[in-house]
mmCIF file of C-alpha atoms in Angstrom:
data_model
loop_
_atom_site.group_PDB
_atom_site.id
_atom_site.type_symbol
_atom_site.label_atom_id
_atom_site.label_comp_id
_atom_site.label_asym_id
_atom_site.label_seq_id
_atom_site.Cartn_x
_atom_site.Cartn_y
_atom_site.Cartn_z
ATOM 1 C CA SER A 1 -187.079 130.863 -84.141
ATOM 2 C CA ARG A 2 -184.978 132.339 -81.334
ATOM 3 C CA GLY A 3 -187.107 135.397 -80.683
ATOM 4 C CA ASP A 4 -188.143 136.727 -77.306
ATOM 5 C CA THR A 5 -190.556 134.582 -75.339
ATOM 6 C CA ARG A 6 -192.730 135.172 -72.332
ATOM 7 C CA LYS A 7 -192.051 132.136 -70.155
ATOM 8 C CA TYR A 8 -195.049 132.864 -67.921
ATOM 9 C CA ILE A 9 -197.319 132.468 -70.961
ATOM 10 C CA GLN A 10 -195.329 129.842 -72.827
ATOM 11 C CA ASP A 11 -195.212 127.193 -70.105
ATOM 12 C CA LEU A 12 -198.800 127.202 -68.898
ATOM 13 C CA PRO A 13 -200.100 123.794 -67.764
ATOM 14 C CA GLY A 14 -200.906 121.699 -70.822
ATOM 15 C CA MET A 15 -198.720 123.764 -73.124
ATOM 16 C CA THR A 16 -195.668 122.297 -74.809
ATOM 17 C CA ASP A 17 -192.242 123.867 -74.428
ATOM 18 C CA ARG A 18 -191.481 125.338 -77.866
ATOM 19 C CA ARG A 19 -188.126 123.543 -77.952
ATOM 20 C CA ASN A 20 -190.054 120.273 -78.027
ATOM 21 C CA LEU A 21 -192.123 121.032 -81.113
ATOM 22 C CA LEU A 22 -189.494 120.256 -83.737
ATOM 23 C CA PRO A 23 -186.283 118.371 -83.090
ATOM 24 C CA THR A 24 -184.044 120.297 -85.448
ATOM 25 C CA GLY A 25 -182.737 122.971 -83.084
ATOM 26 C CA GLY A 26 -180.527 120.572 -81.149
ATOM 27 C CA VAL A 27 -179.922 117.921 -83.781
ATOM 28 C CA ARG A 28 -176.245 117.293 -84.369
ATOM 29 C CA HIS A 29 -176.666 116.852 -88.147
ATOM 30 C CA VAL A 30 -178.517 120.134 -88.546
ATOM 31 C CA ALA A 31 -175.939 122.015 -86.481
ATOM 32 C CA GLU A 32 -173.100 120.489 -88.493
ATOM 33 C CA SER A 33 -174.827 121.386 -91.775
ATOM 34 C CA ARG A 34 -174.788 124.989 -90.534
ATOM 35 C CA GLY A 35 -171.058 124.853 -89.820
ATOM 36 C CA GLN A 36 -171.431 124.518 -86.060
ATOM 37 C CA THR A 37 -169.286 122.066 -84.122
ATOM 38 C CA VAL A 38 -171.345 120.062 -81.683
ATOM 39 C CA THR A 39 -169.950 117.555 -79.225
ATOM 40 C CA GLU A 40 -172.106 115.638 -76.802
ATOM 41 C CA GLY A 41 -171.809 117.188 -73.371
ATOM 42 C CA GLY A 42 -170.308 120.356 -74.859
ATOM 43 C CA PRO A 43 -171.818 123.792 -74.279
ATOM 44 C CA ALA A 44 -173.487 123.969 -77.711
ATOM 45 C CA TYR A 45 -175.028 120.494 -77.425
ATOM 46 C CA LYS A 46 -178.640 120.755 -76.315
ATOM 47 C CA PRO A 47 -180.356 117.386 -76.428
ATOM 48 C CA LEU A 48 -184.035 117.864 -77.108
ATOM 49 C CA VAL A 49 -186.983 115.588 -76.569
ATOM 50 C CA LEU A 50 -190.084 115.392 -78.697
ATOM 51 C CA ASP A 51 -192.491 115.030 -75.776
ATOM 52 C CA SER A 52 -192.633 113.545 -72.321
ATOM 53 C CA ALA A 53 -193.728 110.155 -73.657
ATOM 54 C CA THR A 54 -190.613 109.817 -75.814
ATOM 55 C CA ARG A 55 -187.910 111.319 -73.611
ATOM 56 C CA HIS A 56 -185.853 108.171 -74.085
ATOM 57 C CA VAL A 57 -185.782 108.546 -77.876
ATOM 58 C CA ASP A 58 -182.490 109.671 -79.393
ATOM 59 C CA VAL A 59 -183.371 112.875 -81.241
ATOM 60 C CA ASP A 60 -180.576 112.395 -83.795
ATOM 61 C CA GLU A 61 -181.836 108.883 -84.535
ATOM 62 C CA ASN A 62 -185.414 110.126 -84.780
ATOM 63 C CA TYR A 63 -184.327 112.926 -87.128
ATOM 64 C CA ARG A 64 -182.584 110.403 -89.410
ATOM 65 C CA GLU A 65 -185.711 108.224 -89.407
ATOM 66 C CA LEU A 66 -187.873 111.212 -90.347
ATOM 67 C CA LEU A 67 -185.463 112.053 -93.182
ATOM 68 C CA GLU A 68 -185.509 108.462 -94.456
ATOM 69 C CA ALA A 69 -189.313 108.405 -94.365
ATOM 70 C CA GLN A 70 -189.351 111.793 -96.133
ATOM 71 C CA SER A 71 -191.431 113.242 -93.322
ATOM 72 C CA ILE A 72 -188.734 115.904 -93.331
ATOM 73 C CA ILE A 73 -187.161 116.948 -96.617
ATOM 74 C CA SER A 74 -184.160 119.200 -96.244
ATOM 75 C CA GLY A 75 -181.046 120.129 -98.151
ATOM 76 C CA THR A 76 -180.034 122.156 -101.157
ATOM 77 C CA PRO A 77 -182.516 122.771 -103.975
ATOM 78 C CA LYS A 78 -180.738 120.081 -106.031
ATOM 79 C CA GLN A 79 -181.232 117.634 -103.154
ATOM 80 C CA VAL A 80 -184.829 118.451 -102.261
ATOM 81 C CA ILE A 81 -186.436 118.879 -105.687
ATOM 82 C CA PRO A 82 -186.152 115.160 -106.648
ATOM 83 C CA LYS A 83 -187.551 114.172 -103.239
ATOM 84 C CA ILE A 84 -190.441 116.606 -103.593
ATOM 85 C CA ARG A 85 -191.078 115.244 -107.100
ATOM 86 C CA GLN A 86 -191.303 111.747 -105.646
ATOM 87 C CA VAL A 87 -193.857 112.919 -103.069
ATOM 88 C CA MET A 88 -195.865 114.764 -105.729
ATOM 89 C CA GLU A 89 -195.884 111.736 -108.034
ATOM 90 C CA TYR A 90 -197.018 109.437 -105.245
ATOM 91 C CA LEU A 91 -199.576 111.645 -103.475
ATOM 92 C CA ARG A 92 -200.696 113.806 -106.413
ATOM 93 C CA PRO A 93 -201.637 116.650 -104.039
ATOM 94 C CA GLY A 94 -203.690 119.685 -104.944
ATOM 95 C CA SER A 95 -201.906 121.738 -102.290
ATOM 96 C CA MET A 96 -198.579 121.459 -100.535
ATOM 97 C CA PHE A 97 -197.405 123.366 -97.497
ATOM 98 C CA LEU A 98 -193.724 124.162 -97.106
ATOM 99 C CA TRP A 99 -191.917 125.036 -93.901
ATOM 100 C CA ASP A 100 -188.752 127.026 -94.373
ATOM 101 C CA GLY A 101 -186.172 128.318 -91.932
ATOM 102 C CA ASP A 102 -186.698 125.946 -89.031
ATOM 103 C CA GLY A 103 -184.162 125.755 -86.259
ATOM 104 C CA SER A 104 -181.509 128.089 -85.035
ATOM 105 C CA MET A 105 -180.431 130.142 -88.065
ATOM 106 C CA THR A 106 -178.912 133.529 -88.475
ATOM 107 C CA HIS A 107 -181.055 136.100 -90.244
ATOM 108 C CA ASP A 108 -178.795 135.873 -93.319
ATOM 109 C CA ASP A 109 -179.130 132.068 -93.418
ATOM 110 C CA ALA A 110 -182.905 132.313 -93.075
ATOM 111 C CA MET A 111 -183.132 134.889 -95.879
ATOM 112 C CA ARG A 112 -180.882 132.795 -98.141
ATOM 113 C CA SER A 113 -182.999 129.719 -97.459
ATOM 114 C CA LEU A 114 -186.205 131.622 -98.198
ATOM 115 C CA ARG A 115 -184.709 133.074 -101.396
ATOM 116 C CA LEU A 116 -183.646 129.610 -102.619
ATOM 117 C CA MET A 117 -187.101 128.257 -101.804
ATOM 118 C CA GLY A 118 -188.782 131.029 -103.794
ATOM 119 C CA GLU A 119 -186.359 131.167 -106.721
ATOM 120 C CA GLU A 120 -185.577 127.482 -107.226
ATOM 121 C CA VAL A 121 -187.773 125.064 -105.288
ATOM 122 C CA VAL A 122 -191.257 126.548 -105.742
ATOM 123 C CA PRO A 123 -190.827 127.190 -109.503
ATOM 124 C CA ALA A 124 -189.587 123.598 -109.904
ATOM 125 C CA MET A 125 -192.647 122.374 -108.012
ATOM 126 C CA ARG A 126 -194.910 124.328 -110.360
ATOM 127 C CA GLU A 127 -193.212 122.719 -113.370
ATOM 128 C CA ILE A 128 -193.539 119.265 -111.834
ATOM 129 C CA ALA A 129 -197.232 119.915 -111.151
ATOM 130 C CA LYS A 130 -197.735 120.889 -114.810
ATOM 131 C CA GLU A 131 -195.903 117.759 -115.998
ATOM 132 C CA LEU A 132 -198.045 115.582 -113.728
ATOM 133 C CA ASP A 133 -201.219 117.492 -114.629
ATOM 134 C CA LEU A 134 -201.942 118.134 -110.964
ATOM 135 C CA LYS A 135 -204.962 120.278 -110.295
ATOM 136 C CA SER A 136 -205.209 123.097 -107.798
ATOM 137 C CA PRO A 137 -208.156 123.291 -105.407
ATOM 138 C CA PHE A 138 -209.038 126.473 -107.298
ATOM 139 C CA ASP A 139 -209.586 124.456 -110.493
ATOM 140 C CA PHE A 140 -212.831 122.947 -109.155
ATOM 141 C CA GLU A 141 -216.133 123.974 -107.720
ATOM 142 C CA PRO A 142 -216.912 122.644 -104.234
ATOM 143 C CA GLY A 143 -218.173 119.059 -104.508
ATOM 144 C CA GLU A 144 -216.592 118.388 -107.909
ATOM 145 C CA THR A 145 -214.239 115.459 -108.354
ATOM 146 C CA THR A 146 -211.944 114.381 -111.144
ATOM 147 C CA THR A 147 -211.546 111.046 -112.798
ATOM 148 C CA ALA A 148 -207.805 110.414 -112.809
ATOM 149 C CA ALA A 149 -207.925 108.435 -116.031
ATOM 150 C CA SER A 150 -209.803 111.050 -118.024
ATOM 151 C CA GLY A 151 -208.850 114.201 -116.153
ATOM 152 C CA VAL A 152 -212.453 115.324 -116.635
ATOM 153 C CA ALA A 153 -214.207 117.058 -113.785
ATOM 154 C CA GLY A 154 -217.411 115.422 -112.706
ATOM 155 C CA PRO A 155 -220.147 115.782 -110.085
#
């Protein structure tokens, strides 16, 4: 996420500064989880804002709130799999989208994270989906629905 940018294209009127899209790049907890020491006012501390309407919001506080609400699920596979299970049990989704490697990571950290996602998290999600009898969008014809109680596809 720290690739080259073209500022003259990136900051056109109406466009959002890419640092404002996700709060994790300058969040103290994320930096500390990556072994970085961050002190407020120090050179590595980069307070971020989510958008101009919420500039007063403490990004660290907002990040904690998003974690508590499970809007963001992060951690080791052993930490995230139970949280993902909880989401799958509650929402019973047919599809889930995962975002891996957000924030300022080294290439090695990003590759390790992606490997863990592919080798541990995604297979666990497939097993959970089987246990919960979750259906994929590919299991139905357009317009079909299922009756949760019977699991039978219907018109």
